[in-house]
Coordinates of C-alpha atoms in Angstrom, one line a residue:
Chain A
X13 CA 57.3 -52.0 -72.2
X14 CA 55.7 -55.2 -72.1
X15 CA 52.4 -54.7 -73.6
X16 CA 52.1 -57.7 -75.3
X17 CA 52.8 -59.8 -72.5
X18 CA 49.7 -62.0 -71.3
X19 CA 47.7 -61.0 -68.6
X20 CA 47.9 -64.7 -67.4
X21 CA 50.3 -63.5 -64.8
X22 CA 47.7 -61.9 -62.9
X23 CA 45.7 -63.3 -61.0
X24 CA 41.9 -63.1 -61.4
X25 CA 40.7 -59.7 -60.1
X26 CA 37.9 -61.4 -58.3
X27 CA 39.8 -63.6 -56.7
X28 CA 39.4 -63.6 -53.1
X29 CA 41.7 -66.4 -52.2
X30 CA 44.8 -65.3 -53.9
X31 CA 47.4 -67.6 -54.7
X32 CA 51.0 -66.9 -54.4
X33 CA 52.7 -65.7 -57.3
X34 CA 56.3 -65.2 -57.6
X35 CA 56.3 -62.0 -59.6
X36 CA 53.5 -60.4 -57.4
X37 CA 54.3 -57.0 -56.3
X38 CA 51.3 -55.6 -54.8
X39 CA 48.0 -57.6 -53.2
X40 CA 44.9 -56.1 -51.7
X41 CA 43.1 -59.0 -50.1
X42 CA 38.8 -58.3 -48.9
X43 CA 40.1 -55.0 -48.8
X44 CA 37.3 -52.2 -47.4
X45 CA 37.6 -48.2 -46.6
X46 CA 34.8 -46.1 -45.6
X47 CA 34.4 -42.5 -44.9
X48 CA 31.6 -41.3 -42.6
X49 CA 29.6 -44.1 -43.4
X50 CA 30.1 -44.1 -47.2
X51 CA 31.8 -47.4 -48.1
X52 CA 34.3 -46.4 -50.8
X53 CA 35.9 -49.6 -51.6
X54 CA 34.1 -52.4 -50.9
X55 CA 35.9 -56.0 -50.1
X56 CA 38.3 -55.1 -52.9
X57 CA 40.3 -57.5 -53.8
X58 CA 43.6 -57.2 -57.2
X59 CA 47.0 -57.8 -57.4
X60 CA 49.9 -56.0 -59.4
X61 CA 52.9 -57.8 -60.6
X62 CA 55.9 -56.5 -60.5
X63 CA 57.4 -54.1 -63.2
X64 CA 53.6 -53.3 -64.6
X65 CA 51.9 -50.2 -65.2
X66 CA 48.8 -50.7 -64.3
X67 CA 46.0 -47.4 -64.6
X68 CA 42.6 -47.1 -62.9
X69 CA 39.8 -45.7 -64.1
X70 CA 36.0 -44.5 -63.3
X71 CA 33.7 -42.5 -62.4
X72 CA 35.1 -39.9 -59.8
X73 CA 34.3 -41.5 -56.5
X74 CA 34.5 -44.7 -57.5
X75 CA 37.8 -45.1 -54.9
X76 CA 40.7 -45.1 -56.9
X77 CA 42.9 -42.4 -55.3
X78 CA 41.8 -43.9 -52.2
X79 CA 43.5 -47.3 -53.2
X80 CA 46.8 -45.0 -54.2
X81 CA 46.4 -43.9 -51.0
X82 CA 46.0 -47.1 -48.9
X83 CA 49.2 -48.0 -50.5
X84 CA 51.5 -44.4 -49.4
X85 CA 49.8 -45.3 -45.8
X86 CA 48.3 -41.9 -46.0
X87 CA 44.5 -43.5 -44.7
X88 CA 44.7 -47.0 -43.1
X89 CA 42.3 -49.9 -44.5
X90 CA 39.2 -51.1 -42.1
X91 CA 38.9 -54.2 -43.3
X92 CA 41.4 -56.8 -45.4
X93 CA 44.9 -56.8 -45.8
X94 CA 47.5 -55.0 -48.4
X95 CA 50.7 -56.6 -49.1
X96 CA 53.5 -55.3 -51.0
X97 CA 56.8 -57.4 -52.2
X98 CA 55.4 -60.1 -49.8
X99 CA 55.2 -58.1 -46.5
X100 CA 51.8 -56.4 -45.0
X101 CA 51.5 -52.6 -45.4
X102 CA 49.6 -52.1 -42.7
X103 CA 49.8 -55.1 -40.5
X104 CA 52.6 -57.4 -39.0
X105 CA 52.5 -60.8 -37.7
X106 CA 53.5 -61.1 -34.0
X107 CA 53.1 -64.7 -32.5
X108 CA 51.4 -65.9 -35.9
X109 CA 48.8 -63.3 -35.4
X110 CA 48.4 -61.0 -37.7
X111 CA 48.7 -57.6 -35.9
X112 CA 47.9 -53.4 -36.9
X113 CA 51.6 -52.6 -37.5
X114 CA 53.9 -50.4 -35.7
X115 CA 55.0 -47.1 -37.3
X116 CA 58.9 -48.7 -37.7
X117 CA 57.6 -51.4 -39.3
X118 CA 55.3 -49.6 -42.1
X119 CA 58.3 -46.8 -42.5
X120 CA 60.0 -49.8 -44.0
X121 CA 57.7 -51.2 -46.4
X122 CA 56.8 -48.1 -47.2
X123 CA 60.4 -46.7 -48.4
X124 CA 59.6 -48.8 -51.8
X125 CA 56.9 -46.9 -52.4
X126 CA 57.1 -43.1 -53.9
X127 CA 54.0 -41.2 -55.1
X128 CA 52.8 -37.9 -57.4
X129 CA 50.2 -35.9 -55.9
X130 CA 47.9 -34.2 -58.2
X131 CA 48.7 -31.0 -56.4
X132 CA 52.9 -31.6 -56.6
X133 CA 53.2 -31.1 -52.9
X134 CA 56.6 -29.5 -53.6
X135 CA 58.1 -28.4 -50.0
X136 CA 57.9 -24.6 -50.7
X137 CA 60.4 -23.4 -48.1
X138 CA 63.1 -25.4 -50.2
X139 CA 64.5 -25.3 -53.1
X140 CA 64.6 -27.4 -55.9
X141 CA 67.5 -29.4 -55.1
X142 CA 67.0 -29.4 -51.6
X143 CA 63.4 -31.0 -52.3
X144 CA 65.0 -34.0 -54.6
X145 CA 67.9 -34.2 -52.3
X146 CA 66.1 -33.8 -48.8
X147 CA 64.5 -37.8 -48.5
X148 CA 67.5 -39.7 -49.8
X149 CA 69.6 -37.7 -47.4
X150 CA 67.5 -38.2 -44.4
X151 CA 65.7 -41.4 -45.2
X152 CA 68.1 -43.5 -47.3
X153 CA 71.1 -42.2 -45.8
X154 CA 72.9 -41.2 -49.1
X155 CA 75.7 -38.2 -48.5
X156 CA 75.1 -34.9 -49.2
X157 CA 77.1 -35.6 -52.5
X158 CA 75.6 -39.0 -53.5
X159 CA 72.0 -37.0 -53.1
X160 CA 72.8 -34.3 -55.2
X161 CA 74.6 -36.2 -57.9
X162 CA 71.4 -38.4 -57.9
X163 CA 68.9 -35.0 -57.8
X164 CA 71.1 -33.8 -60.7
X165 CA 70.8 -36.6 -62.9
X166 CA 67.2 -36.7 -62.3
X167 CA 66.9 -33.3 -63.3
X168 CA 68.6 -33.6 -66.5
X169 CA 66.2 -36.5 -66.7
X170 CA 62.9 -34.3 -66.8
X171 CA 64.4 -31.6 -68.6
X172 CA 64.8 -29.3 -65.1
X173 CA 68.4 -29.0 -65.3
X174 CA 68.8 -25.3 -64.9
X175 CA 66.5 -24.4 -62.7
X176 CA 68.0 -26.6 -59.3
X177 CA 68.1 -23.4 -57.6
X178 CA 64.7 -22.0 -57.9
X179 CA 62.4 -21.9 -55.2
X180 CA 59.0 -24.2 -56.6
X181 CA 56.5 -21.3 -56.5
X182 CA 59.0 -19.4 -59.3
X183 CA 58.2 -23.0 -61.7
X184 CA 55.0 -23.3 -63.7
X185 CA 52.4 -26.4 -62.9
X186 CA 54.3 -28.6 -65.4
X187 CA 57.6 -28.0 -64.4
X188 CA 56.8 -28.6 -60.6
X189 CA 54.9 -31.8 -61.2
X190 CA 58.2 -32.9 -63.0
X191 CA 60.4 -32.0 -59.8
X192 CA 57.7 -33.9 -57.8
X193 CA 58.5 -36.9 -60.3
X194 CA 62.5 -36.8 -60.0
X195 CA 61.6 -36.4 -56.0
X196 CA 59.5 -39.7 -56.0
X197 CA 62.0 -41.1 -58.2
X198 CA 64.9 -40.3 -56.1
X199 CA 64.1 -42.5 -53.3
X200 CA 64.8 -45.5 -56.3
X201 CA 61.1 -47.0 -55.2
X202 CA 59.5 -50.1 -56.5
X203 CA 56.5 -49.0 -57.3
X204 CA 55.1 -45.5 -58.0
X205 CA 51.5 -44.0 -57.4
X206 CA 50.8 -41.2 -59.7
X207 CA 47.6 -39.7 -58.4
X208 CA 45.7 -37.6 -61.1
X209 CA 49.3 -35.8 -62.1
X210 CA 48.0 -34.0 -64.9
X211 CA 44.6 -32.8 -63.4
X212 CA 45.5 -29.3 -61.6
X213 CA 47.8 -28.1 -64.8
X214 CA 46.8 -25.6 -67.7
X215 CA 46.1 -27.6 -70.9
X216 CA 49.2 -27.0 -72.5
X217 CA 51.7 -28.4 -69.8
X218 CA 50.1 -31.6 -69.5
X219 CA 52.1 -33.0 -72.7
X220 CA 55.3 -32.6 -71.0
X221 CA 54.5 -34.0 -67.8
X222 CA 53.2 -37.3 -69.7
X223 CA 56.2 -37.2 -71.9
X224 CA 58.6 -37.5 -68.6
X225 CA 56.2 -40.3 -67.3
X226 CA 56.3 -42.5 -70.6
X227 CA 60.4 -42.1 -70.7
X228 CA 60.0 -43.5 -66.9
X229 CA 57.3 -46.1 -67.8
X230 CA 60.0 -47.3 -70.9
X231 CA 63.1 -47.0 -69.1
X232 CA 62.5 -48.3 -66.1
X233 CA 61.1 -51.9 -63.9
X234 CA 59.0 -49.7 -61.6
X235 CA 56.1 -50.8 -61.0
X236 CA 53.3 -48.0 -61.7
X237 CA 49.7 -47.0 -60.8
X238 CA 48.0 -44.7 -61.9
X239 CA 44.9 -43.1 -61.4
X240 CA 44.3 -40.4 -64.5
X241 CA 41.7 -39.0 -67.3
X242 CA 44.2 -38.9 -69.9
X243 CA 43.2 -41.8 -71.9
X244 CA 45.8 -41.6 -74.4
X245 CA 48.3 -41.8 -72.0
X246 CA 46.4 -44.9 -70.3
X247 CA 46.6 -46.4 -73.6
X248 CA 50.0 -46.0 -74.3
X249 CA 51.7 -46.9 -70.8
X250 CA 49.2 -49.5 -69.3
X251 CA 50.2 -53.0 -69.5
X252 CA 46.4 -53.6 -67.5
X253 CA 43.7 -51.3 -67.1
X254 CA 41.2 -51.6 -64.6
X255 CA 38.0 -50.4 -64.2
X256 CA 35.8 -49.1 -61.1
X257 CA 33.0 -48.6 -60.0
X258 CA 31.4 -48.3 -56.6
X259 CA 34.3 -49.7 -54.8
X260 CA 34.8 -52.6 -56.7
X261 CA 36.8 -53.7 -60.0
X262 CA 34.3 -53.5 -62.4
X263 CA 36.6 -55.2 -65.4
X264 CA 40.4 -55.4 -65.5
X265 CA 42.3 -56.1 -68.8
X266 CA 45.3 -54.6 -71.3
X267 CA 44.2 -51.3 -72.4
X268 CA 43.4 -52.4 -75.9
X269 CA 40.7 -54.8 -74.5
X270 CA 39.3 -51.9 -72.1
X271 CA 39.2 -49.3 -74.9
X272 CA 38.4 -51.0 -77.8
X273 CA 35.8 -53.9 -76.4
X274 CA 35.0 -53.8 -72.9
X275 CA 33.1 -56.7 -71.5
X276 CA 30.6 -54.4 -69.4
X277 CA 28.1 -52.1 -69.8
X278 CA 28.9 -49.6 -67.5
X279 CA 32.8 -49.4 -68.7
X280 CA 31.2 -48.5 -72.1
X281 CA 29.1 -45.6 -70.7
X282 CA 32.2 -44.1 -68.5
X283 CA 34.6 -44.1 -71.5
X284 CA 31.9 -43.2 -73.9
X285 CA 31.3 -39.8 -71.3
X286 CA 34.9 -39.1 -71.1
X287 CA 36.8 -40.0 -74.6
Chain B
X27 CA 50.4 22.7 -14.4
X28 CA 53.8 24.3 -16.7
X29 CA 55.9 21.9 -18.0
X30 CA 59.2 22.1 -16.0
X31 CA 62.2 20.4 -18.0
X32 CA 64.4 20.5 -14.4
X33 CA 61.9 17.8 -13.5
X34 CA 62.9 15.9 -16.9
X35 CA 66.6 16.1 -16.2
X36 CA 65.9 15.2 -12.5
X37 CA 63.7 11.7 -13.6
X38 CA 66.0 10.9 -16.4
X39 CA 68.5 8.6 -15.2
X40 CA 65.6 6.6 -13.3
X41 CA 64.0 6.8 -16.7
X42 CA 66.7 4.6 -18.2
X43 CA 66.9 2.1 -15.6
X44 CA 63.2 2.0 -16.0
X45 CA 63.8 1.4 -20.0
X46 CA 66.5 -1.1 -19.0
X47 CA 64.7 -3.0 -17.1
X48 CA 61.0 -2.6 -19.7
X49 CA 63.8 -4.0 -22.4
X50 CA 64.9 -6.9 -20.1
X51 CA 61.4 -7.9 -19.6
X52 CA 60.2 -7.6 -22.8
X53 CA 63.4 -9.4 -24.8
X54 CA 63.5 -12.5 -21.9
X55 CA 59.8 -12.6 -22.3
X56 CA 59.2 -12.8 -25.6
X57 CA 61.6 -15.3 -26.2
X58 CA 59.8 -17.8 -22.9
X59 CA 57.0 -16.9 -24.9
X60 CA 57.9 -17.7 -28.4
X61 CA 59.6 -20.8 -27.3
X62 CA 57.3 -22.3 -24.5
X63 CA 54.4 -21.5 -26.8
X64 CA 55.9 -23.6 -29.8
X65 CA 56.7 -26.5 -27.0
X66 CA 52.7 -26.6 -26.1
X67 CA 51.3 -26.5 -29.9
X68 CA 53.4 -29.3 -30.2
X69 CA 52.5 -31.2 -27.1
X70 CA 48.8 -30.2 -27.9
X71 CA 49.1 -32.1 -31.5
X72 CA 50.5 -35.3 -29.6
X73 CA 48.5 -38.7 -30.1
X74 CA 49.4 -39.1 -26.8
X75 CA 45.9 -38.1 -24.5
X76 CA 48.3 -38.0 -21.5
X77 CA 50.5 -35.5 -22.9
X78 CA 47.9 -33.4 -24.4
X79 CA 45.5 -33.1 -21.7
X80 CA 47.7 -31.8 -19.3
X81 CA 49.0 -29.3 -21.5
X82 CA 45.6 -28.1 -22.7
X83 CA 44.2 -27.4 -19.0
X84 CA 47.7 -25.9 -17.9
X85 CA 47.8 -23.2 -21.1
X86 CA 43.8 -23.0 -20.4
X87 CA 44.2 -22.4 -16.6
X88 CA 47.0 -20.0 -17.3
X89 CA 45.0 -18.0 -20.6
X90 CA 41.9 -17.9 -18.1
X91 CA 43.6 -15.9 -15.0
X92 CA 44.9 -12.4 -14.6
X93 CA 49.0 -12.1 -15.1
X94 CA 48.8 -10.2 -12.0
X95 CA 47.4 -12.8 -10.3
X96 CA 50.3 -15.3 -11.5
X97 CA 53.0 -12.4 -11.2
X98 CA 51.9 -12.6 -7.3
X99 CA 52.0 -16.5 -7.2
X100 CA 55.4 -16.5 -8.7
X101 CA 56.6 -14.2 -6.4
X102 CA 55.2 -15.0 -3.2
X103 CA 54.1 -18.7 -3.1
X104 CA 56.2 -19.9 -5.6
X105 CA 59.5 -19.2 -3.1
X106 CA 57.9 -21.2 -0.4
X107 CA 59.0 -24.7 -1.8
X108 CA 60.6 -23.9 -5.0
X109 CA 63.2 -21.2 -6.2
X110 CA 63.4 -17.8 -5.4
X111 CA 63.6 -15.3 -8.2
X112 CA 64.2 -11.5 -8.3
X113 CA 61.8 -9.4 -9.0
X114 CA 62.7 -8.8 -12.5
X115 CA 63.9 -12.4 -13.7
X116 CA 59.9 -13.6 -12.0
X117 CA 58.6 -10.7 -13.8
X118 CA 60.0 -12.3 -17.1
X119 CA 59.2 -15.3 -16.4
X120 CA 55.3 -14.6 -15.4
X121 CA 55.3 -12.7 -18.8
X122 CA 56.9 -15.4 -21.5
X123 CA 54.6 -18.0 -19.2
X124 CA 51.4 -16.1 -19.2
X125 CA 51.8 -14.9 -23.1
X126 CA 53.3 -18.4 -24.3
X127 CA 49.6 -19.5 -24.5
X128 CA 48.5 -16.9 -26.4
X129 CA 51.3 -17.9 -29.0
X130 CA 50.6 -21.4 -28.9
X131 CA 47.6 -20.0 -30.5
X132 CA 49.3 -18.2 -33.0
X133 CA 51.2 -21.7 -33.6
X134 CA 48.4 -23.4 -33.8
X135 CA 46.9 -21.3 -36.5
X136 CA 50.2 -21.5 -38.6
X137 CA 50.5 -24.9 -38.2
X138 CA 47.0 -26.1 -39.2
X139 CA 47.5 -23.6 -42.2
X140 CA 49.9 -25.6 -43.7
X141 CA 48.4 -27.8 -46.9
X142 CA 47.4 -31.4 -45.6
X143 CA 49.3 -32.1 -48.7
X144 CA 53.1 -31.3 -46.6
X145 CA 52.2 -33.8 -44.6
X146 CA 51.3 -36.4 -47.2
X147 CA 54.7 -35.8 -48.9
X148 CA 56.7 -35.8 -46.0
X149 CA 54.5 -39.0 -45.3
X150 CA 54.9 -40.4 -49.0
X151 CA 59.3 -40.0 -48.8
X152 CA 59.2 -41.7 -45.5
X153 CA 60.7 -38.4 -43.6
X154 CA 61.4 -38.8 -39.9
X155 CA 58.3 -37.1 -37.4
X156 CA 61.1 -34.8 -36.2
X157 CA 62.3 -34.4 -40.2
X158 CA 58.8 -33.4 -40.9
X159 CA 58.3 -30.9 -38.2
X160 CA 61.9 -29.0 -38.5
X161 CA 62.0 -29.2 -41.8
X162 CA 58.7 -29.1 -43.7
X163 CA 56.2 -27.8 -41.4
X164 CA 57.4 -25.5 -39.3
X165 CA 59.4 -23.5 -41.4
X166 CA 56.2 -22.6 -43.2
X167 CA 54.4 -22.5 -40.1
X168 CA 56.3 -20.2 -38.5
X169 CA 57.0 -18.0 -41.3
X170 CA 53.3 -17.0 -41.7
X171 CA 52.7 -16.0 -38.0
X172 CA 55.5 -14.0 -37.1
X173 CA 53.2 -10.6 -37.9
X174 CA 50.8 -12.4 -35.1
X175 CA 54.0 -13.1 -32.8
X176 CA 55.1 -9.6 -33.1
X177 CA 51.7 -8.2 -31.9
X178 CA 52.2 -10.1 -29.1
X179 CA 55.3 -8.7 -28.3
X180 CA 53.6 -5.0 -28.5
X181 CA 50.9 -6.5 -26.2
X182 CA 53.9 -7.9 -23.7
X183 CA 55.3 -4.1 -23.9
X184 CA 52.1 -2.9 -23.0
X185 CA 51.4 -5.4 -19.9
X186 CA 54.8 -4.9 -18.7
X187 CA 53.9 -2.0 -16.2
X188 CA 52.6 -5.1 -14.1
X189 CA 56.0 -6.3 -13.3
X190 CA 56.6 -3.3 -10.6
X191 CA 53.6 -5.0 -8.7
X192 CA 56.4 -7.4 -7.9
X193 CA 59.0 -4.9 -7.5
X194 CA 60.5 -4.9 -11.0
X195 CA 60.4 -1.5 -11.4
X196 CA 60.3 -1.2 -15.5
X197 CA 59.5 2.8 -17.1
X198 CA 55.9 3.4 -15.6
X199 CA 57.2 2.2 -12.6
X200 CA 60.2 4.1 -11.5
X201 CA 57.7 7.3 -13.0
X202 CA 55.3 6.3 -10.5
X203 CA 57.8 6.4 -7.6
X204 CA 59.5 9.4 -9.0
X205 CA 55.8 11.6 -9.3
X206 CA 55.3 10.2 -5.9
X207 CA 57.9 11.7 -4.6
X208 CA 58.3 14.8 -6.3
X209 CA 54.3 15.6 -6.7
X210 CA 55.5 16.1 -10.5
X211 CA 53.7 15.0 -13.8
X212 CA 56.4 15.4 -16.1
X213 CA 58.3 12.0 -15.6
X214 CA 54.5 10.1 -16.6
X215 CA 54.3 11.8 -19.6
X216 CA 57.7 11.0 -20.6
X217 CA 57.2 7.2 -20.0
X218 CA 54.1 7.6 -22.2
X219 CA 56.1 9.0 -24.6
X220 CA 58.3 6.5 -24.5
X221 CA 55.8 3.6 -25.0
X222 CA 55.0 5.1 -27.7
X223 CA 58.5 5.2 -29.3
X224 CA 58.9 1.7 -28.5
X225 CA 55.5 0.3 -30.1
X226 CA 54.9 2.4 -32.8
X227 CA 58.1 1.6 -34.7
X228 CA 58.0 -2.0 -34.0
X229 CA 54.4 -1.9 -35.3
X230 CA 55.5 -0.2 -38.8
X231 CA 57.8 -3.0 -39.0
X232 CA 55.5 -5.9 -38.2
X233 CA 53.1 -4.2 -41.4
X234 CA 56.1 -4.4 -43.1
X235 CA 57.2 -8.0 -41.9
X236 CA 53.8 -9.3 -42.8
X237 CA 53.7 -8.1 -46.5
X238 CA 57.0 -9.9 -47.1
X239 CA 55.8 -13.1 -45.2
X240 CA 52.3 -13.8 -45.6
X241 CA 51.9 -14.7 -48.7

């Protein structure tokens, strides 16, 4: 962990102009997503560098899950630009124009980006193995061997060993979010979104799902986001913590700066509501 | 009327070439259905407008008009400038073609049933379209709509008496002929007997089939 290390390396979350940084990982440039009218990030505009853990927090519908989910390509921006390890998520340039991407080109930016869903998403017709095993196989090309060694190991990792030949809906909540981890984790991604993880388990699994997650956050240079109500665990992983609002970044710092003296107002009433 | 079983032993070996041909029709039919129908759910979710539209008013043209109607087409216009099939092999194919857009239905249904969350996964590990569809979607898909499937095949059963329109002479057909000929009523009861036999079974089983599956 690295939470000492200055927040310098960032560049200014209100910068709309960004400049190049070496160690930049992830940039949303004037960045905008509606639905039905309702503009849910508005000209948005951070970077991440590489290897942080970065969490967002707000008020629900303030458009952080939608930012996780600009990034896995599951909705497309309207406006701006998203670039991860230097190449556009969404777009290519063709003829120095810059250009909606083509689905070949976005499968391969994409590949360094896994994600947790808040509702594990497990594949329910396979088992657990065969869920860890199924992307590396198909996507990375890894042998049947190399893939299950790998599913294995990851296993072991979140404390899962044993139970490789269930079928997901004979695991708890907790146990299935940490098969969804080693999954994400299997395709060895650059960065990882975790989207609410903990939300849609019972009380007393949620400690063991964060656990897994801090041993990630420390043994590992993946680069994490992560959208989540668990404070504590903000606090303990984030290297920055940023806050929204409205579709915009309200005030960005390291977590002790967020939690202990925010700048603003209204980051003082949301984590005065939910701590 | 008294029951005469002389009149039973006299129909039965029509009876089985009747069953043998009801069996023919219903096994080759089904299967046109159950595949054809999974081709046009498909082809009907394609982001391509000049795939789907065609689709969409063929299965809608086909849903809308009578299988006698298309039994006819198949039989007599159908020969004119294309090939020409016997009675039995047009009869199964106007029945897996008529009945595979009802199942695309049934697809449909299974298909939009599955969590938008599959998708996002599948989406989220980079899987292949094709990955995603044979391995993610449609084995839960299908899974949940094999009870509607199997309906369909008791509907097909029921519908199949049309085929001897064509000449396919299936049960109720070769009783017809046979009552015909012999002024008799025994042979029609048998066949509806024997429908019976079939269905009711294979209904039990799709009750059964649908408490494992649809969970």
């Amino acid at each position: 962990m690295s939470a000492e290390s200055p927040h310098t390396a960032n560049t200014p979350v209100t910068d709309a102009n960004p400049a190049v940084d070496g160690s930049e990982l992830i940039r949303f440039d004037k960045v905008t997503k509606r639905f039905a009218g309702n503009t849910v990030l508005d000209n948005l505009c951070f970077s991440v560098d590489s290897g942080k853990h970065v969490t967002l927090i707000g008020p629900s519908g303030s458009g952080k899950t939608t930012i996780l989910r600009l990034l896995m390509t599951l909705v497309k921006p309207d406006e701006g630009t998203i670039k991860v390890g230097g190449d556009y998520l969404t777009h290519e340039e063709r003829g120095g124009k810059l250009v909606p991407a083509g689905e070949k080109h976005i499968r391969e930016v994409r590949k360094n980006i896994g994600m947790v869903f808040q509702q594990f998403n497990l594949f329910p017709n396979m088992k657990v193995l065969q869920n860890i095993m199924e992307a590396p196989v198909q996507v990375l090309g890894l042998s049947k061997d190399e893939a299950e060694a790998r599913a294995r190991e990851l296993l072991d990792m979140v404390g899962l060993a044993d139970r490789c030949d269930e079928y997901p809906s004979r695991l708890s909540g907790g146990q299935q979010q940490r098969v969804a981890i080693a999954r994400a984790l299997a395709m060895r991604p650059q960065v990882l979104l975790l989207d609410e993880v903990t939300s849609a388990l019972d009380p007393e699994l949620v400690a063991g799902v964060l656990d897994v997650l801090r041993d990630v956050a420390r043994t590992t240079d993946i680069t994490m986001l992560c959208v989540t109500h668990e404070m504590n665990f903000a606090r303990d992983i984030s290297d920055q913590v940023l806050m929204f609002d409205g579709g915009k970044v309200v005030e960005s710092g390291s977590p002790e700066k967020i939690f202990g003296d925010p700048d603003h107002d209204r980051t003082r009433e949301f984590l005065s509501a939910v701590l | 009327m008294n029951w005469d079983w002389s009149n039973v032993d006299a129909f039965m070996p029509r009876f089985w070439d009747g069953v043998l041909v009801t069996l023919q029709a219903l096994a080759g039919g089904a299967v046109i259905a159950f595949v054809l129908g999974l081709i046009w759910a498909i082809a009907l979710r394609s982001p391509t407008r000049w795939v789907r539209w065609p689709v969409a008013a063929f299965t809608e043209f086909i849903r809308n008009t009578p299988l006698l109607v298309q039994l006819f087409f198949l039989f007599y216009v159908v020969p004119e400038w294309g090939p020409s099939m016997s009675p039995l092999v047009t009869g199964i194919v106007g029945l897996g073609l008529h009945y595979s857009t009802y199942t695309s239905e049934v697809y449909r249904a299974g298909i939009e049933g599955v969590p938008a969350g599959q998708w996002e996964a599948a989406t989220a590990l980079s899987l292949p379209k094709r990955r995603t569809w044979t391995a993610v979607i449609l084995p839960q898909a299908v899974r949940r709509v094999i009870p509607a499937l199997g309906n369909y095949v008791i509907v097909m059963l029921k519908e199949s008496p049309q085929l001897a329109a064509i000449g396919a002479l299936e049960m109720l057909g070769e009783a017809r002929g046979f009552s015909n000929e012999t002024f008799t009523f025994e042979a029609i009861s048998i066949v509806g007997l024997a429908f019976i036999v079939i269905a009711y079974p294979a209904s039990v089983l799709l009750r059964v089939l649908e408490r494992r599956l649809v969970r």
